[in-house]
Coordinates of C-alpha atoms in Angstrom, one line a residue:
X1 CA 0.0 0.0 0.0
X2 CA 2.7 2.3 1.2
X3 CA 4.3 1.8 -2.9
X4 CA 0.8 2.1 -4.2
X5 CA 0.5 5.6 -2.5
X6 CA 3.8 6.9 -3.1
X7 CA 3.1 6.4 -6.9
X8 CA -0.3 8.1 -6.7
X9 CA 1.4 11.0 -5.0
X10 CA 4.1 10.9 -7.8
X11 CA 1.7 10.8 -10.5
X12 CA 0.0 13.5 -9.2
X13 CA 3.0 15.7 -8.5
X14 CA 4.2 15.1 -12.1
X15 CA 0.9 15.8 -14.2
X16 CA 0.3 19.1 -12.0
X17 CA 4.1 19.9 -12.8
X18 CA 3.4 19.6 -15.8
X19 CA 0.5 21.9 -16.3
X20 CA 1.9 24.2 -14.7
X21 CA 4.8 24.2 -16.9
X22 CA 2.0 24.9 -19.4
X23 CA 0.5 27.5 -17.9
X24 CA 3.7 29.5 -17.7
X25 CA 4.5 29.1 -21.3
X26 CA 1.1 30.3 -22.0
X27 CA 1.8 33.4 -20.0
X28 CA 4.9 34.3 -21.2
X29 CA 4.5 33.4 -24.8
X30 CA 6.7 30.4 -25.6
X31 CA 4.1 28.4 -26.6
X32 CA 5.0 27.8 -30.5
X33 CA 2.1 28.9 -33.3
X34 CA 2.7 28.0 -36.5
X35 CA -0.2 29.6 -38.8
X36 CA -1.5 27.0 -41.3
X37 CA -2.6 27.5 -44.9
X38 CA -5.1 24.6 -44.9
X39 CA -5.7 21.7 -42.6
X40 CA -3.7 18.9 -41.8
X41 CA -3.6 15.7 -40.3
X42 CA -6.2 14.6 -38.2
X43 CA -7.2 18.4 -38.0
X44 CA -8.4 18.2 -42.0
X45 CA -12.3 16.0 -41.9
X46 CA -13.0 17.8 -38.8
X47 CA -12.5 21.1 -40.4
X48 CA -14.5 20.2 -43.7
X49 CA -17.4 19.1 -41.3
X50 CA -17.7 22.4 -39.6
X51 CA -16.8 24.6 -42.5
X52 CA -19.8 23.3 -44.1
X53 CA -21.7 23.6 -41.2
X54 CA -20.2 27.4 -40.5
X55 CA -20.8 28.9 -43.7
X56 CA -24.6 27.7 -43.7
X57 CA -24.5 30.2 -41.4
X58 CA -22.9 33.5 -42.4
X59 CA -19.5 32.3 -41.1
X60 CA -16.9 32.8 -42.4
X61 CA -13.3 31.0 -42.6
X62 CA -11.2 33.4 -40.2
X63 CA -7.4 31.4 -39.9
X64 CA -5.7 28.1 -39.1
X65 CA -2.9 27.7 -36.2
X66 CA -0.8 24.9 -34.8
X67 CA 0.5 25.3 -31.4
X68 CA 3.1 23.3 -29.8
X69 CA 3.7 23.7 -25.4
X70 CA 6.7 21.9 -25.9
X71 CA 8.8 23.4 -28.7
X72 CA 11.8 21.3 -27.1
X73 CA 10.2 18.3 -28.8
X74 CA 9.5 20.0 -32.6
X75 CA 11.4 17.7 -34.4
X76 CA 10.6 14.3 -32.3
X77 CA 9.0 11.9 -34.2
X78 CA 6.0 11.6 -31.8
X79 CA 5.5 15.2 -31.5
X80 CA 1.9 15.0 -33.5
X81 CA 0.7 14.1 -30.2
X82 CA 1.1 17.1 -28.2
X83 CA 0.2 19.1 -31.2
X84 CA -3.0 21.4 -31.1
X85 CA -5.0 22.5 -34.2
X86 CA -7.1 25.6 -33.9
X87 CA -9.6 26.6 -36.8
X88 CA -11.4 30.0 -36.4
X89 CA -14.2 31.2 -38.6
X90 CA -16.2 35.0 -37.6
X91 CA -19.9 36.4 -38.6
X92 CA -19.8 39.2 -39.0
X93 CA -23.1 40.3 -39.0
X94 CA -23.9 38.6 -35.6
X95 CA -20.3 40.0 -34.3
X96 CA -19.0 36.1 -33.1
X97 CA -16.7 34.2 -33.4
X98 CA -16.8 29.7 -34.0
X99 CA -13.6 28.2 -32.8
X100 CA -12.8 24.5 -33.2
X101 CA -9.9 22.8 -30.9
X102 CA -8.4 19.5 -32.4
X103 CA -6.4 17.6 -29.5
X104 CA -5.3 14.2 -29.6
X105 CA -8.1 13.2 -32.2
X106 CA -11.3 14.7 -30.1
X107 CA -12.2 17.7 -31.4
X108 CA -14.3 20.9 -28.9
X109 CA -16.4 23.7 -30.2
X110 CA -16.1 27.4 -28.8
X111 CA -18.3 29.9 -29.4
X112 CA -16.7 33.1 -28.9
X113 CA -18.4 36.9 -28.4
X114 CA -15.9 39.4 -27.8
X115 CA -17.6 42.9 -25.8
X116 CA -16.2 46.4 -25.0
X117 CA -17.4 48.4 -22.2
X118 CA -18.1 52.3 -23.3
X119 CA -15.5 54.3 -21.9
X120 CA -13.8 51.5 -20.3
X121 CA -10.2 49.6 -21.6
X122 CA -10.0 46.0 -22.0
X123 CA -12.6 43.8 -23.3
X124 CA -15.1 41.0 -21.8
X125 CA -16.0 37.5 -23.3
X126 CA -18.8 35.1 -23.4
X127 CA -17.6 31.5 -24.5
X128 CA -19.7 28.6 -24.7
X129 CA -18.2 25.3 -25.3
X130 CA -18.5 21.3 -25.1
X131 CA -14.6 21.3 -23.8
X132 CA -15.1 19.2 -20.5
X133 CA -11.7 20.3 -19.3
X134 CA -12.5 24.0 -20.0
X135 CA -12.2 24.8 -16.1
X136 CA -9.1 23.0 -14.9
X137 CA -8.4 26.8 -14.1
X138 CA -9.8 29.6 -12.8
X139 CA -11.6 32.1 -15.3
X140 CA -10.2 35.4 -14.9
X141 CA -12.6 38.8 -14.4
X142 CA -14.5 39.6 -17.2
X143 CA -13.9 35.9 -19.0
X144 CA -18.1 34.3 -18.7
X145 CA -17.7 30.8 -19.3
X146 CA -20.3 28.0 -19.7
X147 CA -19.5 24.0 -21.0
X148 CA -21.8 21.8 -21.6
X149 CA -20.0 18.4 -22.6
X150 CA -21.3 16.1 -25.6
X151 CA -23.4 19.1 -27.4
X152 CA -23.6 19.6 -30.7
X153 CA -23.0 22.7 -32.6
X154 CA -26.5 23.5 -33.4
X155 CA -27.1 23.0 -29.2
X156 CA -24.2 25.2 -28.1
X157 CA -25.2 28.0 -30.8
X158 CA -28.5 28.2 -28.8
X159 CA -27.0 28.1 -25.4
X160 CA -24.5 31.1 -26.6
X161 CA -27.1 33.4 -27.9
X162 CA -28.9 32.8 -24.2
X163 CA -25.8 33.5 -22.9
X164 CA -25.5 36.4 -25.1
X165 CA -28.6 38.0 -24.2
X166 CA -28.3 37.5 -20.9
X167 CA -24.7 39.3 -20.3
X168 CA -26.2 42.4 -22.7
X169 CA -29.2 42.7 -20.0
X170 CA -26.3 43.2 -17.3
X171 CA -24.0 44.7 -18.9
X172 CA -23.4 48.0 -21.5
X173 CA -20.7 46.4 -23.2
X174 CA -20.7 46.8 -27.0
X175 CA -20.0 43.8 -29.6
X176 CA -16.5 43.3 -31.3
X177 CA -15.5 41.5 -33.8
X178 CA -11.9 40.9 -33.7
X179 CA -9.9 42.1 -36.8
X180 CA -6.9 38.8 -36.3
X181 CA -9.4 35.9 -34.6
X182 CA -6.1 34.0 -33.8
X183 CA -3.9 36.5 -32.4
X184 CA -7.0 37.4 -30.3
X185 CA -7.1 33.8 -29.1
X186 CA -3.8 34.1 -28.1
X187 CA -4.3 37.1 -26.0
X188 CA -6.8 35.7 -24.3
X189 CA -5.1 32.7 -23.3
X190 CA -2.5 34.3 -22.1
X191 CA -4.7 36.9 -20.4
X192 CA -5.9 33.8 -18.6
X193 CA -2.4 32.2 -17.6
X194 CA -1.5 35.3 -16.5
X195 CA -4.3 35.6 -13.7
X196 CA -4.3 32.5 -12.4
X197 CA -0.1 32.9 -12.4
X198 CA -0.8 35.9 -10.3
X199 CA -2.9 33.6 -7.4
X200 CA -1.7 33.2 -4.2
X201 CA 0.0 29.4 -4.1
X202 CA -1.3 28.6 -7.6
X203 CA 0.9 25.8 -8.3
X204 CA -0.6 23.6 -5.3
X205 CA -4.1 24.8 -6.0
X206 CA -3.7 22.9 -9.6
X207 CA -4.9 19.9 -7.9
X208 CA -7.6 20.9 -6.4
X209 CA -8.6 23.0 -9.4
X210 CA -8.4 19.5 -11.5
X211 CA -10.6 18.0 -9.1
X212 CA -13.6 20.2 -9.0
X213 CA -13.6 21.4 -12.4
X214 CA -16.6 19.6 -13.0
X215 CA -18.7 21.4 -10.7
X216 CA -19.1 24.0 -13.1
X217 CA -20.0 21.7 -16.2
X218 CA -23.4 21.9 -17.5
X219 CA -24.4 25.5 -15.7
X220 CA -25.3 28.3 -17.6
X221 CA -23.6 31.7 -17.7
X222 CA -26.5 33.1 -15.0
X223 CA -26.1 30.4 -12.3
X224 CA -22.0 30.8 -12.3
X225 CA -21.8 34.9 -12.4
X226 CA -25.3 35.7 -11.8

């Protein structure tokens, strides 16, 4: 038993090592990106599928971007596994943004509205997604998250424009539409390392973080910040 526990403990000490490695990356922007003229790999029927889907809908095709968290391991010859592929595609009549993530062959949905307070700096987001592992850390201020695991594109379109409405009733903030989708992806990811970087003892909290991330799965945007 005693081995059996001192593994656990290692196990767990080594994956929350590991994301926080991550995390820090993210922050300080060492993450590799490698813009992509089409898709590749396992990234390419997933993109078809929702292309089709997107432009049924007034989307349209907004950018392509590989990112790497481990640029040490570029040249490996099992780096396709830590590879992520990220499709963007914008209406811009409805000011919002469709975001695909391609990880590992399971591909997530995001959503994406992007608001600007009058006569305030910054900007404030509303993302809707089936990523079950989209709160394995904290959201920073002015991030509104909802996940709901196993929807389909067509279901998470409808939770968003709840969502949507919603946030406008509380808020004066103003639509944007975001004039380089990718680099604004990257901003906000590292908007987001950055916070929880800035938490008191974040690197120990990681665990507990992982373990009640699913609290928040399933809850629309007015039960977490209402």
């Amino acid at each position: 038993m005693y081995y059996l526990g001192a593994g656990v403990l290692f196990l767990l000490y080594f994956a929350t090592n590991s994301i926080a490695k991550v995390i820090l990356r993210l922050r300080d922007g060492e993450v590799l990106r490698r813009d992509l003229a089409a898709p590749t790999g396992g990234l390419a029927e997933a993109y078809r599928t929702v292309d089709a889907w997107a432009r049924e809908r007034g989307f349209q095709a907004a950018g392509l971007t590989m990112l790497l968290a481990y640029p040490e391991l570029a040249e490996s010859p099992g780096v396709e596994r830590f590879r992520e592929y990220m499709a963007a595609w914008v209406d811009r009549e409805q000011q919002r943004m469709l975001v695909i993530q391609h990880f590992r062959g399971k591909t997530f949905y995001h959503f994406i509205t992007l608001y600007q307070r009058q006569g305030q700096e910054g900007t404030l987001m509303v993302n809707t997604t089936n990523q079950p592992n989209e709160f394995f850390m904290p959201q920073p201020p002015g991030h509104y998250v909802q996940a709901f695991p196993g929807k389909t594109l067509d279901e998470l379109l409808v939770r968003h424009e709840q969502a949507e409405r919603w946030f406008e009733a509380q808020t004066n903030g103003q639509r944007l539409v975001a004039k380089r989708p990718l680099d604004e992806l990257e901003r906000i990811s590292r908007e987001r390392a950055a916070y929880v970087t800035g938490l008191p003892l974040w690197k120990p909290r990681l665990l507990w973080w992982q373990l009640v991330k699913g609290l928040s799965l399933n809850k629309p945007v007015q039960q977490l910040y209402g």
